[in-house]
Each structure stands twice: as C-alpha cells, then as structure tokens.
PDB file of C-alpha atoms in Angstrom:
ATOM      1  CA  ARG A   1     -10.894 -29.107 -18.224  1.00 44.00           C
ATOM      2  CA  SER A   2     -14.091 -28.498 -16.337  1.00 48.00           C
ATOM      3  CA  LEU A   3     -17.503 -29.064 -17.829  1.00 61.00           C
ATOM      4  CA  GLY A   4     -18.121 -25.335 -17.324  1.00 88.00           C
ATOM      5  CA  ALA A   5     -15.398 -24.283 -19.759  1.00 92.00           C
ATOM      6  CA  GLU A   6     -16.418 -26.862 -22.343  1.00 92.00           C
ATOM      7  CA  THR A   7     -20.080 -25.874 -22.110  1.00 93.00           C
ATOM      8  CA  ILE A   8     -19.298 -22.187 -22.561  1.00 93.00           C
ATOM      9  CA  VAL A   9     -17.005 -22.838 -25.519  1.00 95.00           C
ATOM     10  CA  ASP A  10     -19.468 -25.240 -27.135  1.00 94.00           C
ATOM     11  CA  ARG A  11     -22.246 -22.666 -27.005  1.00 94.00           C
ATOM     12  CA  CYS A  12     -19.951 -19.973 -28.389  1.00 95.00           C
ATOM     13  CA  ALA A  13     -18.796 -22.211 -31.239  1.00 95.00           C
ATOM     14  CA  LYS A  14     -22.388 -23.067 -32.186  1.00 95.00           C
ATOM     15  CA  ASN A  15     -23.165 -19.353 -32.433  1.00 96.00           C
ATOM     16  CA  GLY A  16     -20.173 -18.515 -34.616  1.00 96.00           C
ATOM     17  CA  ILE A  17     -18.135 -16.783 -31.912  1.00 97.00           C
ATOM     18  CA  THR A  18     -14.433 -16.798 -32.707  1.00 97.00           C
ATOM     19  CA  ASP A  19     -12.967 -14.942 -29.698  1.00 98.00           C
ATOM     20  CA  ILE A  20     -13.666 -15.022 -25.960  1.00 97.00           C
ATOM     21  CA  TYR A  21     -12.479 -12.258 -23.638  1.00 97.00           C
ATOM     22  CA  LEU A  22     -12.151 -13.865 -20.222  1.00 97.00           C
ATOM     23  CA  LEU A  23     -12.188 -11.568 -17.190  1.00 96.00           C
ATOM     24  CA  THR A  24      -8.815 -12.508 -15.725  1.00 97.00           C
ATOM     25  CA  LYS A  25      -8.362  -9.526 -13.375  1.00 97.00           C
ATOM     26  CA  GLY A  26     -11.477  -7.611 -12.362  1.00 95.00           C
ATOM     27  CA  THR A  27     -12.063  -4.382 -10.447  1.00 95.00           C
ATOM     28  CA  GLY A  28     -11.512  -6.276  -7.200  1.00 95.00           C
ATOM     29  CA  GLY A  29      -8.030  -7.205  -8.386  1.00 95.00           C
ATOM     30  CA  MET A  30      -8.323 -10.971  -7.929  1.00 96.00           C
ATOM     31  CA  LEU A  31      -6.611 -13.114 -10.570  1.00 97.00           C
ATOM     32  CA  GLY A  32      -8.382 -15.813 -12.569  1.00 95.00           C
ATOM     33  CA  TYR A  33      -5.284 -17.936 -13.133  1.00 96.00           C
ATOM     34  CA  ASN A  34      -2.955 -19.933 -10.903  1.00 95.00           C
ATOM     35  CA  LYS A  35       0.493 -19.841 -12.511  1.00 96.00           C
ATOM     36  CA  THR A  36       1.475 -16.677 -10.704  1.00 96.00           C
ATOM     37  CA  GLN A  37       3.965 -15.191  -8.286  1.00 96.00           C
ATOM     38  CA  PHE A  38       0.964 -13.613  -6.515  1.00 96.00           C
ATOM     39  CA  PRO A  39      -0.925 -16.699  -5.218  1.00 94.00           C
ATOM     40  CA  GLU A  40      -2.505 -14.647  -2.443  1.00 94.00           C
ATOM     41  CA  ASN A  41      -4.475 -12.812  -5.161  1.00 94.00           C
ATOM     42  CA  CYS A  42      -5.863 -15.914  -6.890  1.00 94.00           C
ATOM     43  CA  SER A  43      -9.646 -16.042  -6.987  1.00 92.00           C
ATOM     44  CA  ARG A  44      -9.614 -19.878  -6.848  1.00 88.00           C
ATOM     45  CA  GLU A  45      -6.801 -21.926  -5.391  1.00 85.00           C
ATOM     46  CA  ASP A  46      -7.978 -25.246  -6.807  1.00 87.00           C
ATOM     47  CA  GLN A  47      -8.983 -24.173 -10.297  1.00 90.00           C
ATOM     48  CA  ASP A  48      -7.103 -22.425 -13.104  1.00 94.00           C
ATOM     49  CA  VAL A  49      -9.984 -20.871 -15.026  1.00 94.00           C
ATOM     50  CA  LEU A  50      -7.757 -19.267 -17.661  1.00 96.00           C
ATOM     51  CA  GLN A  51      -6.026 -22.557 -18.484  1.00 96.00           C
ATOM     52  CA  GLU A  52      -9.349 -24.392 -18.677  1.00 95.00           C
ATOM     53  CA  MET A  53     -10.763 -21.843 -21.101  1.00 96.00           C
ATOM     54  CA  ILE A  54      -7.638 -21.909 -23.259  1.00 97.00           C
ATOM     55  CA  ASP A  55      -7.706 -25.697 -23.456  1.00 96.00           C
ATOM     56  CA  ALA A  56     -11.412 -25.818 -24.272  1.00 95.00           C
ATOM     57  CA  GLY A  57     -11.339 -22.878 -26.684  1.00 97.00           C
ATOM     58  CA  HIS A  58      -8.306 -23.914 -28.671  1.00 97.00           C
ATOM     59  CA  ALA A  59      -9.736 -27.421 -29.075  1.00 96.00           C
ATOM     60  CA  VAL A  60     -12.499 -25.945 -31.251  1.00 95.00           C
ATOM     61  CA  GLY A  61     -10.555 -23.056 -32.817  1.00 96.00           C
ATOM     62  CA  ILE A  62     -11.739 -20.247 -30.525  1.00 97.00           C
ATOM     63  CA  ARG A  63      -9.185 -17.654 -29.473  1.00 98.00           C
ATOM     64  CA  ILE A  64      -8.959 -16.751 -25.768  1.00 98.00           C
ATOM     65  CA  HIS A  65      -7.935 -13.287 -24.585  1.00 98.00           C
ATOM     66  CA  ALA A  66      -7.048 -12.316 -21.010  1.00 98.00           C
ATOM     67  CA  TRP A  67      -9.233  -9.340 -20.040  1.00 98.00           C
ATOM     68  CA  LEU A  68      -7.453  -7.205 -17.427  1.00 98.00           C
ATOM     69  CA  VAL A  69      -9.029  -4.295 -15.570  1.00 97.00           C
ATOM     70  CA  THR A  70      -6.137  -1.857 -15.374  1.00 95.00           C
ATOM     71  CA  ASP A  71      -6.622   1.419 -13.486  1.00 93.00           C
ATOM     72  CA  GLN A  72      -8.901  -0.001 -10.811  1.00 94.00           C
ATOM     73  CA  ASP A  73      -7.799  -2.620  -8.289  1.00 96.00           C
ATOM     74  CA  GLU A  74      -9.313  -2.870  -4.821  1.00 95.00           C
ATOM     75  CA  THR A  75      -6.843  -5.528  -3.662  1.00 95.00           C
ATOM     76  CA  TYR A  76      -3.714  -3.671  -4.740  1.00 96.00           C
ATOM     77  CA  LYS A  77      -4.923  -0.378  -3.320  1.00 95.00           C
ATOM     78  CA  ALA A  78      -5.821  -1.984   0.021  1.00 94.00           C
ATOM     79  CA  ASN A  79      -2.230  -3.219   0.295  1.00 95.00           C
ATOM     80  CA  ASN A  80      -0.684  -0.086  -1.224  1.00 95.00           C
ATOM     81  CA  PRO A  81      -2.927   2.854  -0.264  1.00 95.00           C
ATOM     82  CA  GLU A  82      -0.380   5.402  -1.488  1.00 95.00           C
ATOM     83  CA  SER A  83      -1.018   4.174  -5.052  1.00 96.00           C
ATOM     84  CA  GLY A  84      -4.606   5.430  -5.031  1.00 95.00           C
ATOM     85  CA  MET A  85      -5.775   8.210  -7.301  1.00 95.00           C
ATOM     86  CA  TRP A  86      -6.695  11.451  -5.525  1.00 96.00           C
ATOM     87  CA  HIS A  87     -10.176  12.938  -5.919  1.00 96.00           C
ATOM     88  CA  TYR A  88     -10.204  16.734  -6.225  1.00 96.00           C
ATOM     89  CA  LYS A  89     -12.214  17.160  -3.000  1.00 94.00           C
ATOM     90  CA  ARG A  90     -12.335  13.783  -1.255  1.00 92.00           C
ATOM     91  CA  ALA A  91      -8.717  12.560  -1.389  1.00 91.00           C
ATOM     92  CA  ARG A  92      -8.284   8.795  -1.966  1.00 89.00           C
ATOM     93  CA  ASP A  93     -11.894   7.697  -1.548  1.00 84.00           C
ATOM     94  CA  ASN A  94     -12.140   5.238  -4.453  1.00 83.00           C
ATOM     95  CA  GLU A  95     -10.402   2.168  -5.883  1.00 87.00           C
ATOM     96  CA  ASN A  96      -8.763   3.920  -8.826  1.00 94.00           C
ATOM     97  CA  ILE A  97      -4.999   3.645  -9.174  1.00 96.00           C
ATOM     98  CA  THR A  98      -2.692   6.461 -10.233  1.00 96.00           C
ATOM     99  CA  PRO A  99      -1.552   5.357 -13.708  1.00 96.00           C
ATOM    100  CA  TYR A 100       2.047   6.516 -13.217  1.00 96.00           C
ATOM    101  CA  ASP A 101       2.493   4.792  -9.850  1.00 97.00           C
ATOM    102  CA  GLU A 102       5.783   2.914 -10.247  1.00 97.00           C
ATOM    103  CA  GLY A 103       4.834   0.008  -7.997  1.00 97.00           C
ATOM    104  CA  TYR A 104       1.555  -0.584  -9.809  1.00 97.00           C
ATOM    105  CA  ASN A 105       3.204  -0.310 -13.223  1.00 97.00           C
ATOM    106  CA  ALA A 106       5.668  -3.005 -12.138  1.00 98.00           C
ATOM    107  CA  TYR A 107       2.792  -5.144 -10.814  1.00 98.00           C
ATOM    108  CA  MET A 108       0.828  -4.885 -14.068  1.00 98.00           C
ATOM    109  CA  ALA A 109       3.979  -5.661 -16.051  1.00 98.00           C
ATOM    110  CA  ALA A 110       4.567  -8.759 -13.918  1.00 98.00           C
ATOM    111  CA  ILE A 111       1.003  -9.951 -14.528  1.00 98.00           C
ATOM    112  CA  ALA A 112       1.309  -9.432 -18.278  1.00 98.00           C
ATOM    113  CA  THR A 113       4.661 -11.214 -18.326  1.00 98.00           C
ATOM    114  CA  GLU A 114       3.503 -14.299 -16.452  1.00 97.00           C
ATOM    115  CA  ILE A 115       0.311 -14.609 -18.499  1.00 98.00           C
ATOM    116  CA  ALA A 116       2.227 -14.330 -21.763  1.00 97.00           C
ATOM    117  CA  THR A 117       4.935 -16.709 -20.530  1.00 97.00           C
ATOM    118  CA  ASN A 118       2.841 -19.395 -18.826  1.00 97.00           C
ATOM    119  CA  TYR A 119      -0.248 -19.514 -21.048  1.00 98.00           C
ATOM    120  CA  ASP A 120      -0.875 -20.004 -24.754  1.00 97.00           C
ATOM    121  CA  ILE A 121      -2.930 -16.820 -24.769  1.00 97.00           C
ATOM    122  CA  ASP A 122      -4.178 -15.145 -27.950  1.00 97.00           C
ATOM    123  CA  GLY A 123      -4.279 -11.597 -26.641  1.00 96.00           C
ATOM    124  CA  ILE A 124      -4.406  -9.296 -23.637  1.00 96.00           C
ATOM    125  CA  HIS A 125      -7.276  -6.811 -23.366  1.00 96.00           C
ATOM    126  CA  LEU A 126      -6.774  -3.719 -21.181  1.00 97.00           C
ATOM    127  CA  ASP A 127      -9.968  -2.329 -19.657  1.00 96.00           C
ATOM    128  CA  TYR A 128     -10.466   0.715 -17.404  1.00 94.00           C
ATOM    129  CA  ILE A 129      -7.132   2.064 -18.637  1.00 95.00           C
ATOM    130  CA  ARG A 130      -8.191   5.656 -18.190  1.00 94.00           C
ATOM    131  CA  TYR A 131      -8.978   8.459 -15.782  1.00 95.00           C
ATOM    132  CA  ASN A 132     -12.582   7.643 -14.965  1.00 92.00           C
ATOM    133  CA  HIS A 133     -13.528  11.250 -14.142  1.00 94.00           C
ATOM    134  CA  LEU A 134     -11.999  14.708 -14.396  1.00 96.00           C
ATOM    135  CA  CYS A 135     -12.367  15.075 -10.628  1.00 96.00           C
ATOM    136  CA  ASN A 136      -9.987  12.138 -10.085  1.00 96.00           C
ATOM    137  CA  GLY A 137      -6.236  12.535 -10.474  1.00 96.00           C
ATOM    138  CA  TRP A 138      -5.457  15.603  -8.358  1.00 97.00           C
ATOM    139  CA  SER A 139      -2.720  14.771  -5.886  1.00 96.00           C
ATOM    140  CA  GLU A 140      -0.067  17.318  -4.946  1.00 96.00           C
ATOM    141  CA  GLN A 141       2.223  15.430  -7.319  1.00 96.00           C
ATOM    142  CA  ASP A 142      -0.271  15.847 -10.169  1.00 97.00           C
ATOM    143  CA  PHE A 143      -0.417  19.596  -9.620  1.00 98.00           C
ATOM    144  CA  ALA A 144       3.383  19.748  -9.441  1.00 98.00           C
ATOM    145  CA  ASN A 145       3.706  17.729 -12.656  1.00 98.00           C
ATOM    146  CA  LEU A 146       1.265  19.994 -14.487  1.00 98.00           C
ATOM    147  CA  GLU A 147       3.034  23.098 -13.227  1.00 98.00           C
ATOM    148  CA  ALA A 148       6.341  21.680 -14.465  1.00 98.00           C
ATOM    149  CA  MET A 149       4.731  21.318 -17.897  1.00 97.00           C
ATOM    150  CA  GLY A 150       3.888  25.028 -17.836  1.00 98.00           C
ATOM    151  CA  ALA A 151       0.306  24.987 -16.549  1.00 98.00           C
ATOM    152  CA  ASN A 152      -1.147  27.921 -14.640  1.00 98.00           C
ATOM    153  CA  ILE A 153      -2.353  26.058 -11.548  1.00 98.00           C
ATOM    154  CA  GLU A 154      -4.717  28.838 -10.511  1.00 97.00           C
ATOM    155  CA  ASN A 155      -6.472  28.514 -13.867  1.00 98.00           C
ATOM    156  CA  VAL A 156      -6.388  24.686 -13.679  1.00 98.00           C
ATOM    157  CA  ARG A 157      -8.270  24.890 -10.385  1.00 97.00           C
ATOM    158  CA  TYR A 158     -10.707  27.374 -11.863  1.00 97.00           C
ATOM    159  CA  LEU A 159     -11.422  25.065 -14.809  1.00 98.00           C
ATOM    160  CA  ILE A 160     -12.302  22.182 -12.471  1.00 97.00           C
ATOM    161  CA  GLU A 161     -14.239  24.199  -9.922  1.00 96.00           C
ATOM    162  CA  LYS A 162     -16.223  26.186 -12.493  1.00 97.00           C
ATOM    163  CA  THR A 163     -17.246  22.922 -14.189  1.00 97.00           C
ATOM    164  CA  PHE A 164     -18.038  20.721 -11.199  1.00 96.00           C
ATOM    165  CA  TYR A 165     -18.355  22.765  -7.996  1.00 94.00           C
ATOM    166  CA  GLY A 166     -19.067  26.353  -8.856  1.00 89.00           C
ATOM    167  CA  VAL A 167     -17.031  29.472  -8.182  1.00 90.00           C
ATOM    168  CA  GLU A 168     -18.181  32.145  -5.751  1.00 88.00           C
ATOM    169  CA  GLY A 169     -20.394  34.616  -7.541  1.00 85.00           C
ATOM    170  CA  GLU A 170     -20.632  32.445 -10.679  1.00 89.00           C
ATOM    171  CA  ASP A 171     -22.942  29.675 -11.810  1.00 90.00           C
ATOM    172  CA  ILE A 172     -21.714  26.141 -12.434  1.00 94.00           C
ATOM    173  CA  ASP A 173     -21.125  25.460 -16.124  1.00 96.00           C
ATOM    174  CA  ASP A 174     -20.851  21.680 -16.575  1.00 96.00           C
ATOM    175  CA  GLN A 175     -19.386  22.165 -20.060  1.00 97.00           C
ATOM    176  CA  TYR A 176     -16.820  24.797 -19.113  1.00 97.00           C
ATOM    177  CA  ILE A 177     -13.621  22.730 -19.155  1.00 97.00           C
ATOM    178  CA  PHE A 178     -14.760  20.804 -22.227  1.00 97.00           C
ATOM    179  CA  ASN A 179     -15.479  24.000 -24.139  1.00 98.00           C
ATOM    180  CA  ALA A 180     -12.126  25.361 -22.962  1.00 98.00           C
ATOM    181  CA  LEU A 181     -10.434  22.291 -24.438  1.00 97.00           C
ATOM    182  CA  ARG A 182     -12.333  22.662 -27.721  1.00 97.00           C
ATOM    183  CA  ASN A 183     -11.317  26.319 -27.865  1.00 98.00           C
ATOM    184  CA  GLY A 184      -7.638  25.555 -27.268  1.00 97.00           C
ATOM    185  CA  ASP A 185      -7.253  26.859 -23.723  1.00 98.00           C
ATOM    186  CA  PRO A 186      -3.567  26.167 -22.925  1.00 98.00           C
ATOM    187  CA  ASP A 187      -4.221  24.739 -19.461  1.00 98.00           C
ATOM    188  CA  ALA A 188      -7.101  22.529 -20.582  1.00 98.00           C
ATOM    189  CA  MET A 189      -4.838  21.266 -23.357  1.00 98.00           C
ATOM    190  CA  LEU A 190      -2.065  20.504 -20.854  1.00 98.00           C
ATOM    191  CA  ILE A 191      -4.453  18.560 -18.605  1.00 98.00           C
ATOM    192  CA  ALA A 192      -5.495  16.425 -21.581  1.00 98.00           C
ATOM    193  CA  GLN A 193      -1.887  15.970 -22.733  1.00 98.00           C
ATOM    194  CA  TYR A 194      -0.728  15.019 -19.227  1.00 98.00           C
ATOM    195  CA  ARG A 195      -3.446  12.423 -18.717  1.00 98.00           C
ATOM    196  CA  ARG A 196      -3.038  10.943 -22.158  1.00 98.00           C
ATOM    197  CA  GLN A 197       0.718  10.667 -21.584  1.00 98.00           C
ATOM    198  CA  ASN A 198       0.226   8.819 -18.286  1.00 98.00           C
ATOM    199  CA  VAL A 199      -2.262   6.344 -19.760  1.00 97.00           C
ATOM    200  CA  VAL A 200      -0.132   5.708 -22.860  1.00 98.00           C
ATOM    201  CA  ASN A 201       2.960   5.087 -20.736  1.00 98.00           C
ATOM    202  CA  LEU A 202       1.110   2.520 -18.608  1.00 97.00           C
ATOM    203  CA  ALA A 203      -0.207   0.806 -21.744  1.00 97.00           C
ATOM    204  CA  LYS A 204       3.304   0.673 -23.206  1.00 97.00           C
ATOM    205  CA  THR A 205       4.633  -0.818 -19.980  1.00 97.00           C
ATOM    206  CA  VAL A 206       2.079  -3.633 -20.031  1.00 97.00           C
ATOM    207  CA  ILE A 207       2.352  -4.258 -23.797  1.00 96.00           C
ATOM    208  CA  ASN A 208       6.142  -4.372 -23.746  1.00 97.00           C
ATOM    209  CA  ALA A 209       6.074  -6.784 -20.803  1.00 97.00           C
ATOM    210  CA  ALA A 210       3.677  -9.066 -22.638  1.00 96.00           C
ATOM    211  CA  LYS A 211       5.784  -8.977 -25.795  1.00 95.00           C
TER     212      LYS A 211
END
C-alpha cells in the first residue's frame, strides 16, 4: 500500500467516515485499477490505486466503493465515434455516449465484472448515468425508435425547438416541453419513457454483470 492511501484512510477514519467512493473511471474514461483486460486504458501502469485503497480502507473498517462515470467517456468515444450521443443541432460534438449502444453496454458490463471478480469491493456507484440535456440524444435511430413507440415526430421536433431554439413566428418558451410533460402531452410522455427505459436498461446491464 502507498502512504497516500493510508494517509487518506487515516484521516477519514479519524473523522468518522465509514465509506469512500473512489473515482475508478472518470469522464475521460481512464481506469484507476490494473487487473483489467483493457490495460491500454489504465491511468497508471505501475500503481493499482483501487487495490491500495481497498487494502488500506478494510484494515480500519472503511468500505470502498468503485465510482464509475457511466454515460460519458472520452476514451471510448475517441475509439468508437459511432457510440456518441447526437446533439439535436450539432451532431456528435460532445463526449456523451448513447446509453443503448451495444458495444458500450458490453464494455461497461466487462468493467463491472472484472472489478467485482478481481477486487474485494464493497459497492459500485454509477455516476452520469443519464441524458445530460434534452438537446442530446437525437440521432436518426432515436427518432425512429420514438416513432415506433407511437410518437408524432413532427410534434416531438416542435417540443424541442419551441423550448430551446424558437419556432418561426413564435417566442422561445424555455418551459414548454416541461409543462407539456406535466400536462400529460403524449409525445412528451413518450420522450420521458424512452429515455428512462434506455437508462434503466444500461443500469441493469451493469448491475447484473457485477452480481
């Protein structure tokens, strides 16, 4: 164990902290552990930070959780650009990952499996497991999926454009789609249902892999 891990744990123990959430996969996508089938993504080749924290934490009764950023991964997207989430106007201009992308789901499942298998971890914390903005998540496939669920795509576009961009001859109303959802607009409800379904399915994939 490094002095760093022991120092951190000692300070936490003295302040009554019982659980540490260690950033094990951040927005950049690099991994903070070494027992992996993806060594090219390790943040440190000569140091297994997760193992050091587990050893130090468990020695004093502190639980260690692997904190994983989920729907944002610069490294994965750079290698798999087709996995990126589409912005309504700007295409794939960010590091967000489409939550139903099969390759990324398999990658996250593999990470959860190897952490749970190779480390005496106390939990896995999923962060950024969401659509970060209503203007993200609008590929042709997303529109096709919503239409298959029964959405009126013309109205879906109106909901987004009225809220964020403005419609010709009308003022922007930054609460429009949210009020539509509150009032039970069928298409606003389908957008919410579709996104919730995608996020829940990704969460289930990772949780089942870890179990």
